[in-house]
Amino acid sequence: MSGYRIAWLPGDGIGPEVSDAARLVLDAAGFQADYVHGDIGWEFWCSEGDALPPRTLDLLRHTDCAFFGAITSKPAGEAVRELAPEFQSQGLSYRSPIVRMRQLLDLYICLRPCRTFPGNPLNYRENIDLVIFRENTEGMYIGVEFPEVPEQLLAIPAMKPIPPDAAISIRSVTRQASRRIVEAAFQFAVKNGRRKVTAVHKANVLRATCGVFLEAAREVAPLYPKIQFDTANVDAMCMWLLKDPLNYDVIVTTNLFGDILSDLCSQLTGGMGFGYSGNIGEKYAVFEPTHGSAPKYAGQNKVNPLAAILAAKMMVEWLGERDIARNIERAVAAVVERGAVRTYDLGGSASTMDVAQSVAESLRFAHAMR
Ligand code: IPM
Ligand code: MG
């Protein structure tokens, strides 16, 4: 092993502290790599007019993969007001760096496993084991938005229902991107002994965009006859997930619906303290806890680091270090089950680093017993 070069992007808010926690666990697990720090986050937006500076993108292009903590985003007006004076009048607009990373590096899979750990007091039900495949490059997230309707658009007859003072966000869904995310979901199902893939949409209303997605899903599904396939409208899916979460397995959906459903599924399985993601493309991937930067908790060493630790686990798994990944997951499971070291979200008073230390000890203990 070794020789991995990892872009290490702690970001801001609670990003740095949960990243430190993840790093402590990676070291304790015996994972060897060079970590190269990358600048990302709100401070670079304010000082340089870019929250994801070109040097960081360059770093991403020259490493094996990246670990990302979290970053703060603020609404458009506030973002411009916080810019350094020399950037104020340049017409810059803030776009979330994680969304940009996903698009610029074509990390088309957002993989979000949501599985209960036994003994977690926040489990909605026991034995929930869902995996979300969220399309990560298009849909409502393409960033084509108009705070006011452009005149040229109003000239198109089909745009007539749009009042002139409306704001518009464009949703674009392609057949090609839909097919590849659905294929990824089915391939995952086959490789991991999963029984079912559910494609989630809203094709009864969003007939064009969800129509393309649903059609692509229906074309791909028969290529995997051993995996059951079903479809659900996203609104009904929220209801069904609460009513009968054990009935679902792999869920595949478009970008915004995946964003929404993955928070719901995180809450079913312990809350955002357990939600982690892989943003995965053909050759590169960025791993992150799904929670945001939670500025109000920043610097308090208080938040649950398990999401970040599980993101690190997913990273080493993606790199092919299966044993290390398995050990980390077991150590997390042991800490959760024992319940002695818990952060506030789980009703405890342990710190972020206490939990990381406890996972690290559990790893060392398991190692010593071998
Ligand atoms: C997520 C987050 C991001 C998203 C935000 C931070 C832009 O909510 O990863 O789920 O909407 O994708
Ligand atoms: Mg989200």
Short mmCIF file of C-alpha atoms and ligand atoms in Angstrom, two decimals:
data_model
loop_
_atom_site.label_atom_id
_atom_site.label_comp_id
_atom_site.label_asym_id
_atom_site.label_seq_id
_atom_site.Cartn_x
_atom_site.Cartn_y
_atom_site.Cartn_z
CA MET A 1 0.00 0.00 0.00
CA SER A 2 0.86 3.71 0.24
CA GLY A 3 1.77 6.19 -2.40
CA TYR A 4 -1.72 7.68 -2.37
CA ARG A 5 -1.95 11.43 -2.74
CA ILE A 6 -5.10 12.82 -1.21
CA ALA A 7 -6.33 16.37 -1.66
CA TRP A 8 -7.35 17.42 1.84
CA LEU A 9 -9.98 20.17 1.84
CA PRO A 10 -11.22 20.85 5.39
CA GLY A 11 -13.10 24.02 4.35
CA ASP A 12 -14.67 26.15 7.08
CA GLY A 13 -17.27 26.06 9.87
CA ILE A 14 -17.09 22.63 11.48
CA GLY A 15 -15.27 21.29 8.39
CA PRO A 16 -11.76 21.50 9.91
CA GLU A 17 -12.67 19.80 13.18
CA VAL A 18 -14.51 16.86 11.61
CA SER A 19 -11.68 16.53 9.07
CA ASP A 20 -9.13 16.34 11.91
CA ALA A 21 -11.27 13.64 13.50
CA ALA A 22 -11.37 11.66 10.25
CA ARG A 23 -7.62 12.01 9.85
CA LEU A 24 -6.96 10.69 13.32
CA VAL A 25 -8.98 7.60 12.48
CA LEU A 26 -7.32 7.11 9.08
CA ASP A 27 -3.92 7.19 10.78
CA ALA A 28 -5.02 4.78 13.51
CA ALA A 29 -6.34 2.43 10.81
CA GLY A 30 -2.88 2.30 9.24
CA PHE A 31 -3.89 4.06 6.05
CA GLN A 32 -0.82 5.64 4.51
CA ALA A 33 -1.02 8.61 2.21
CA ASP A 34 0.32 12.05 1.50
CA TYR A 35 -2.33 14.61 2.31
CA VAL A 36 -2.05 17.83 0.36
CA HIS A 37 -4.00 20.74 1.82
CA GLY A 38 -6.33 22.60 -0.55
CA ASP A 39 -7.84 26.06 -0.03
CA ILE A 40 -11.61 26.13 -0.26
CA GLY A 41 -14.45 28.00 1.43
CA TRP A 42 -15.95 31.27 2.44
CA GLU A 43 -12.72 33.09 3.30
CA PHE A 44 -11.44 32.59 -0.28
CA TRP A 45 -14.70 33.91 -1.67
CA CYS A 46 -14.28 37.04 0.44
CA SER A 47 -10.57 37.59 -0.17
CA GLU A 48 -10.17 36.30 -3.74
CA GLY A 49 -13.68 36.32 -5.18
CA ASP A 50 -13.55 32.54 -5.59
CA ALA A 51 -14.44 29.92 -2.96
CA LEU A 52 -12.85 27.23 -5.12
CA PRO A 53 -9.64 28.88 -6.38
CA PRO A 54 -8.03 27.58 -9.60
CA ARG A 55 -5.03 26.26 -7.60
CA THR A 56 -7.41 23.96 -5.70
CA LEU A 57 -8.97 22.67 -8.90
CA ASP A 58 -5.47 22.03 -10.14
CA LEU A 59 -4.73 20.06 -6.97
CA LEU A 60 -7.84 17.96 -7.55
CA ARG A 61 -6.63 17.18 -11.03
CA HIS A 62 -3.29 15.93 -9.71
CA THR A 63 -4.27 13.74 -6.77
CA ASP A 64 -5.92 10.32 -6.45
CA CYS A 65 -9.03 11.64 -4.77
CA ALA A 66 -10.15 14.26 -2.28
CA PHE A 67 -11.59 14.51 1.18
CA PHE A 68 -13.80 17.53 1.75
CA GLY A 69 -15.06 18.80 5.13
CA ALA A 70 -17.69 21.50 4.69
CA ILE A 71 -18.07 25.10 3.58
CA THR A 72 -20.36 27.98 4.40
CA SER A 73 -22.68 29.36 1.72
CA LYS A 74 -24.70 32.54 2.07
CA PRO A 75 -27.52 34.06 0.00
CA ALA A 76 -26.56 36.08 -3.09
CA GLY A 77 -26.86 39.60 -1.61
CA GLU A 78 -24.90 38.79 1.54
CA ALA A 79 -22.24 37.00 -0.49
CA VAL A 80 -21.56 40.10 -2.59
CA ARG A 81 -21.52 42.39 0.45
CA GLU A 82 -18.83 40.27 2.11
CA LEU A 83 -16.51 40.42 -0.90
CA ALA A 84 -13.26 42.38 -0.56
CA PRO A 85 -13.83 45.93 -1.92
CA GLU A 86 -11.82 45.32 -5.09
CA PHE A 87 -14.23 42.53 -6.12
CA GLN A 88 -17.47 44.27 -5.17
CA SER A 89 -18.29 45.73 -8.57
CA GLN A 90 -17.10 42.85 -10.73
CA GLY A 91 -20.49 41.18 -11.00
CA LEU A 92 -19.24 37.98 -9.32
CA SER A 93 -21.87 35.55 -8.14
CA TYR A 94 -21.32 32.87 -5.51
CA ARG A 95 -21.82 29.25 -6.50
CA SER A 96 -21.41 26.40 -4.08
CA PRO A 97 -17.89 24.94 -4.48
CA ILE A 98 -19.07 21.39 -3.90
CA VAL A 99 -21.63 21.70 -6.68
CA ARG A 100 -18.93 23.16 -8.92
CA MET A 101 -16.49 20.36 -8.07
CA ARG A 102 -19.13 17.79 -8.96
CA GLN A 103 -19.76 19.43 -12.32
CA LEU A 104 -16.24 20.45 -13.29
CA LEU A 105 -14.80 17.02 -12.51
CA ASP A 106 -17.85 15.17 -13.84
CA LEU A 107 -18.40 13.35 -10.54
CA TYR A 108 -21.72 12.10 -11.77
CA ILE A 109 -22.54 9.72 -8.93
CA CYS A 110 -23.49 11.02 -5.53
CA LEU A 111 -23.46 7.84 -3.50
CA ARG A 112 -25.12 8.10 -0.09
CA PRO A 113 -25.45 4.95 1.97
CA CYS A 114 -27.91 5.23 4.87
CA ARG A 115 -27.65 2.26 7.19
CA THR A 116 -28.56 1.96 10.85
CA PHE A 117 -25.87 1.03 13.34
CA PRO A 118 -27.28 -1.25 16.05
CA GLY A 119 -27.64 0.52 19.35
CA ASN A 120 -27.96 4.02 17.91
CA PRO A 121 -30.75 5.65 19.96
CA LEU A 122 -31.64 7.81 16.93
CA ASN A 123 -32.49 4.92 14.62
CA TYR A 124 -35.97 5.46 13.26
CA ARG A 125 -36.29 1.67 12.91
CA GLU A 126 -33.64 -1.01 13.19
CA ASN A 127 -32.12 -2.68 10.10
CA ILE A 128 -32.67 0.14 7.65
CA ASP A 129 -30.16 -0.20 4.85
CA LEU A 130 -30.72 2.19 1.97
CA VAL A 131 -28.33 3.41 -0.70
CA ILE A 132 -29.07 6.55 -2.64
CA PHE A 133 -27.69 7.20 -6.11
CA ARG A 134 -28.21 10.88 -6.74
CA GLU A 135 -27.44 12.28 -10.21
CA ASN A 136 -24.77 14.83 -9.45
CA THR A 137 -24.11 16.98 -12.51
CA GLU A 138 -27.36 18.38 -13.90
CA GLY A 139 -31.07 18.79 -13.11
CA MET A 140 -31.94 21.83 -10.99
CA TYR A 141 -28.27 22.31 -10.15
CA ILE A 142 -26.87 23.45 -13.50
CA GLY A 143 -26.71 27.01 -12.17
CA VAL A 144 -28.68 28.61 -14.99
CA GLU A 145 -30.80 31.06 -13.08
CA PHE A 146 -32.36 34.43 -13.72
CA PRO A 147 -33.38 36.75 -10.91
CA GLU A 148 -35.53 38.50 -13.52
CA VAL A 149 -36.92 37.14 -16.75
CA PRO A 150 -34.66 38.03 -19.73
CA GLU A 151 -36.57 39.84 -22.50
CA GLN A 152 -35.56 37.28 -25.12
CA LEU A 153 -37.24 34.57 -23.11
CA LEU A 154 -40.48 36.50 -22.85
CA ALA A 155 -40.54 36.73 -26.63
CA ILE A 156 -40.93 32.95 -26.93
CA PRO A 157 -44.67 32.13 -27.07
CA ALA A 158 -44.35 29.08 -24.79
CA MET A 159 -42.97 31.34 -22.04
CA LYS A 160 -46.20 33.27 -21.86
CA PRO A 161 -47.29 31.86 -18.48
CA ILE A 162 -44.18 33.38 -16.87
CA PRO A 163 -44.92 36.78 -15.27
CA PRO A 164 -42.28 39.37 -16.20
CA ASP A 165 -41.22 39.82 -12.59
CA ALA A 166 -40.59 36.12 -11.99
CA ALA A 167 -37.27 34.55 -11.07
CA ILE A 168 -36.35 31.48 -13.09
CA SER A 169 -34.21 28.41 -12.42
CA ILE A 170 -33.70 26.08 -15.33
CA ARG A 171 -33.81 22.31 -14.90
CA SER A 172 -32.03 20.31 -17.54
CA VAL A 173 -32.02 16.52 -17.66
CA THR A 174 -30.30 14.49 -20.34
CA ARG A 175 -30.85 10.93 -21.41
CA GLN A 176 -27.15 10.22 -21.25
CA ALA A 177 -26.68 11.44 -17.66
CA SER A 178 -29.88 9.68 -16.60
CA ARG A 179 -28.74 6.41 -18.11
CA ARG A 180 -25.33 6.48 -16.51
CA ILE A 181 -26.63 7.14 -13.00
CA VAL A 182 -29.25 4.41 -13.35
CA GLU A 183 -26.60 2.04 -14.72
CA ALA A 184 -24.36 2.87 -11.77
CA ALA A 185 -27.20 2.07 -9.37
CA PHE A 186 -27.89 -1.30 -11.02
CA GLN A 187 -24.22 -2.21 -11.19
CA PHE A 188 -23.88 -1.41 -7.51
CA ALA A 189 -26.92 -3.58 -6.80
CA VAL A 190 -25.42 -6.52 -8.68
CA LYS A 191 -21.98 -6.19 -7.09
CA ASN A 192 -23.35 -5.83 -3.58
CA GLY A 193 -26.08 -8.44 -3.60
CA ARG A 194 -28.89 -5.89 -3.46
CA ARG A 195 -32.39 -6.96 -4.44
CA LYS A 196 -34.12 -3.86 -5.75
CA VAL A 197 -33.63 -0.50 -7.46
CA THR A 198 -36.31 2.18 -7.14
CA ALA A 199 -36.24 5.10 -9.59
CA VAL A 200 -37.74 8.24 -8.04
CA HIS A 201 -39.25 10.98 -10.20
CA LYS A 202 -42.17 13.36 -10.61
CA ALA A 203 -43.02 12.57 -14.19
CA ASN A 204 -46.73 13.24 -13.74
CA VAL A 205 -45.96 16.96 -13.50
CA LEU A 206 -42.38 17.48 -14.71
CA ARG A 207 -43.23 15.61 -17.87
CA ALA A 208 -40.26 16.63 -19.96
CA THR A 209 -37.34 16.36 -17.54
CA CYS A 210 -38.60 13.55 -15.34
CA GLY A 211 -39.99 11.89 -18.46
CA VAL A 212 -36.45 11.59 -19.84
CA PHE A 213 -35.14 10.26 -16.54
CA LEU A 214 -37.89 7.70 -16.15
CA GLU A 215 -37.60 6.52 -19.73
CA ALA A 216 -33.84 6.05 -19.30
CA ALA A 217 -34.46 4.07 -16.10
CA ARG A 218 -36.98 1.87 -17.91
CA GLU A 219 -34.50 1.20 -20.70
CA VAL A 220 -31.69 0.25 -18.35
CA ALA A 221 -33.67 -1.89 -15.89
CA PRO A 222 -34.29 -4.89 -18.23
CA LEU A 223 -30.53 -5.24 -18.70
CA TYR A 224 -30.41 -6.38 -15.06
CA PRO A 225 -33.12 -9.05 -14.88
CA LYS A 226 -32.01 -10.35 -11.48
CA ILE A 227 -32.64 -7.02 -9.80
CA GLN A 228 -36.20 -5.96 -9.11
CA PHE A 229 -37.12 -2.56 -10.47
CA ASP A 230 -39.81 -0.18 -9.41
CA THR A 231 -40.58 3.50 -9.68
CA ALA A 232 -42.16 6.05 -7.35
CA ASN A 233 -43.17 9.67 -7.41
CA VAL A 234 -40.93 11.65 -5.09
CA ASP A 235 -43.76 12.92 -2.87
CA ALA A 236 -45.13 9.42 -2.37
CA MET A 237 -41.59 8.16 -1.83
CA CYS A 238 -41.17 10.44 1.19
CA MET A 239 -44.32 8.99 2.65
CA TRP A 240 -43.32 5.39 1.88
CA LEU A 241 -39.86 5.83 3.31
CA LEU A 242 -41.37 6.85 6.63
CA LYS A 243 -44.04 4.19 6.51
CA ASP A 244 -42.02 1.24 5.35
CA PRO A 245 -38.29 2.01 5.10
CA LEU A 246 -37.32 -1.66 5.06
CA ASN A 247 -39.10 -2.09 1.75
CA TYR A 248 -36.44 -0.03 -0.05
CA ASP A 249 -32.94 -0.88 -1.05
CA VAL A 250 -31.16 1.10 -3.79
CA ILE A 251 -32.79 4.41 -4.74
CA VAL A 252 -31.81 6.28 -7.90
CA THR A 253 -32.98 9.78 -8.68
CA THR A 254 -32.26 13.19 -10.14
CA ASN A 255 -30.12 15.82 -8.44
CA LEU A 256 -32.55 17.88 -6.33
CA PHE A 257 -34.75 14.94 -5.37
CA GLY A 258 -31.61 13.06 -4.33
CA ASP A 259 -30.54 16.00 -2.19
CA ILE A 260 -33.88 16.04 -0.41
CA LEU A 261 -34.32 12.28 -0.07
CA SER A 262 -30.81 11.81 1.27
CA ASP A 263 -31.43 14.13 4.22
CA LEU A 264 -34.64 12.25 4.92
CA CYS A 265 -32.83 8.92 4.77
CA SER A 266 -29.99 10.22 6.97
CA GLN A 267 -32.56 11.10 9.59
CA LEU A 268 -34.01 7.59 9.40
CA THR A 269 -30.59 6.19 10.21
CA GLY A 270 -29.25 8.42 12.95
CA GLY A 271 -29.38 11.97 11.63
CA MET A 272 -26.91 14.12 9.76
CA GLY A 273 -24.20 13.00 12.16
CA PHE A 274 -24.18 9.77 10.16
CA GLY A 275 -24.77 11.04 6.61
CA TYR A 276 -21.81 10.64 4.27
CA SER A 277 -21.27 10.86 0.54
CA GLY A 278 -18.99 9.89 -2.26
CA ASN A 279 -19.02 12.16 -5.31
CA ILE A 280 -17.67 9.71 -7.82
CA GLY A 281 -16.68 9.99 -11.48
CA GLU A 282 -14.79 7.66 -13.83
CA LYS A 283 -11.35 8.53 -12.48
CA TYR A 284 -11.76 10.87 -9.56
CA ALA A 285 -13.84 11.15 -6.44
CA VAL A 286 -14.50 13.57 -3.59
CA PHE A 287 -15.67 12.19 -0.25
CA GLU A 288 -17.51 14.32 2.29
CA PRO A 289 -19.81 14.24 5.27
CA THR A 290 -23.24 15.30 4.00
CA HIS A 291 -23.90 17.77 6.80
CA GLY A 292 -23.02 21.38 6.15
CA SER A 293 -20.57 23.69 7.89
CA ALA A 294 -22.92 24.41 10.85
CA PRO A 295 -21.24 27.77 11.64
CA LYS A 296 -22.96 28.04 15.00
CA TYR A 297 -21.05 25.00 16.25
CA ALA A 298 -17.73 25.89 14.61
CA GLY A 299 -14.67 25.66 16.84
CA GLN A 300 -16.56 24.06 19.73
CA ASN A 301 -15.29 20.50 19.20
CA LYS A 302 -18.84 19.41 19.76
CA VAL A 303 -20.37 17.96 16.60
CA ASN A 304 -20.57 14.30 15.70
CA PRO A 305 -17.54 13.33 13.57
CA LEU A 306 -18.90 9.93 12.54
CA ALA A 307 -20.22 11.22 9.20
CA ALA A 308 -16.72 12.48 8.33
CA ILE A 309 -15.14 9.25 9.60
CA LEU A 310 -17.54 7.21 7.48
CA ALA A 311 -16.75 9.42 4.47
CA ALA A 312 -13.07 8.63 5.04
CA LYS A 313 -13.98 4.95 5.21
CA MET A 314 -15.74 5.22 1.87
CA MET A 315 -12.69 6.95 0.45
CA VAL A 316 -10.28 4.15 1.37
CA GLU A 317 -12.79 1.60 0.08
CA TRP A 318 -12.93 3.41 -3.26
CA LEU A 319 -9.11 3.37 -3.34
CA GLY A 320 -9.28 -0.42 -2.98
CA GLU A 321 -8.21 -0.68 0.67
CA ARG A 322 -11.09 -2.91 1.64
CA ASP A 323 -9.64 -4.29 4.86
CA ILE A 324 -8.95 -0.85 6.24
CA ALA A 325 -12.44 0.28 5.27
CA ARG A 326 -13.99 -2.73 6.96
CA ASN A 327 -11.97 -2.15 10.11
CA ILE A 328 -13.04 1.48 10.31
CA GLU A 329 -16.67 0.58 9.83
CA ARG A 330 -16.47 -2.09 12.55
CA ALA A 331 -14.79 0.34 14.92
CA VAL A 332 -17.54 2.92 14.32
CA ALA A 333 -20.17 0.23 14.89
CA ALA A 334 -18.48 -0.81 18.15
CA VAL A 335 -18.35 2.76 19.45
CA VAL A 336 -22.00 3.37 18.59
CA GLU A 337 -23.11 0.10 20.11
CA ARG A 338 -21.14 0.57 23.32
CA GLY A 339 -22.69 4.01 23.66
CA ALA A 340 -20.17 5.24 26.24
CA VAL A 341 -18.77 8.04 24.07
CA ARG A 342 -21.49 10.04 22.41
CA THR A 343 -21.81 13.58 21.09
CA TYR A 344 -24.75 15.80 21.99
CA ASP A 345 -26.90 14.72 19.03
CA LEU A 346 -26.94 11.22 20.53
CA GLY A 347 -27.69 12.49 24.00
CA GLY A 348 -24.09 12.44 25.22
CA SER A 349 -21.57 15.06 26.19
CA ALA A 350 -18.43 13.73 24.48
CA SER A 351 -16.49 16.01 22.16
CA THR A 352 -15.76 15.54 18.47
CA MET A 353 -12.24 14.40 19.27
CA ASP A 354 -13.39 12.10 22.12
CA VAL A 355 -15.45 10.19 19.59
CA ALA A 356 -12.60 10.05 17.08
CA GLN A 357 -10.22 8.84 19.82
CA SER A 358 -12.71 6.22 20.82
CA VAL A 359 -12.98 4.94 17.22
CA ALA A 360 -9.17 4.96 17.00
CA GLU A 361 -8.87 2.97 20.24
CA SER A 362 -11.41 0.49 19.03
CA LEU A 363 -9.30 0.02 15.87
CA ARG A 364 -6.12 -0.50 17.89
CA PHE A 365 -7.88 -2.92 20.22
CA ALA A 366 -9.19 -4.96 17.28
CA HIS A 367 -5.69 -4.96 15.80
CA ALA A 368 -4.10 -6.13 19.05
CA MET A 369 -6.61 -9.00 19.31
CA ARG A 370 -5.71 -10.35 15.89
C1 IPM B 1 -25.56 18.21 -0.15
C2 IPM B 1 -25.68 19.66 0.18
C3 IPM B 1 -25.27 20.48 -1.03
C4 IPM B 1 -26.24 20.16 -2.15
C5 IPM B 1 -25.20 21.99 -0.77
C6 IPM B 1 -24.18 22.30 0.31
C7 IPM B 1 -24.91 22.78 -2.00
O1 IPM B 1 -26.97 19.96 0.62
O2 IPM B 1 -24.47 17.77 -0.52
O3 IPM B 1 -26.55 17.49 -0.03
O4 IPM B 1 -27.31 20.76 -2.24
O5 IPM B 1 -25.94 19.28 -2.92
MG MG B 2 -28.15 18.23 0.92
#
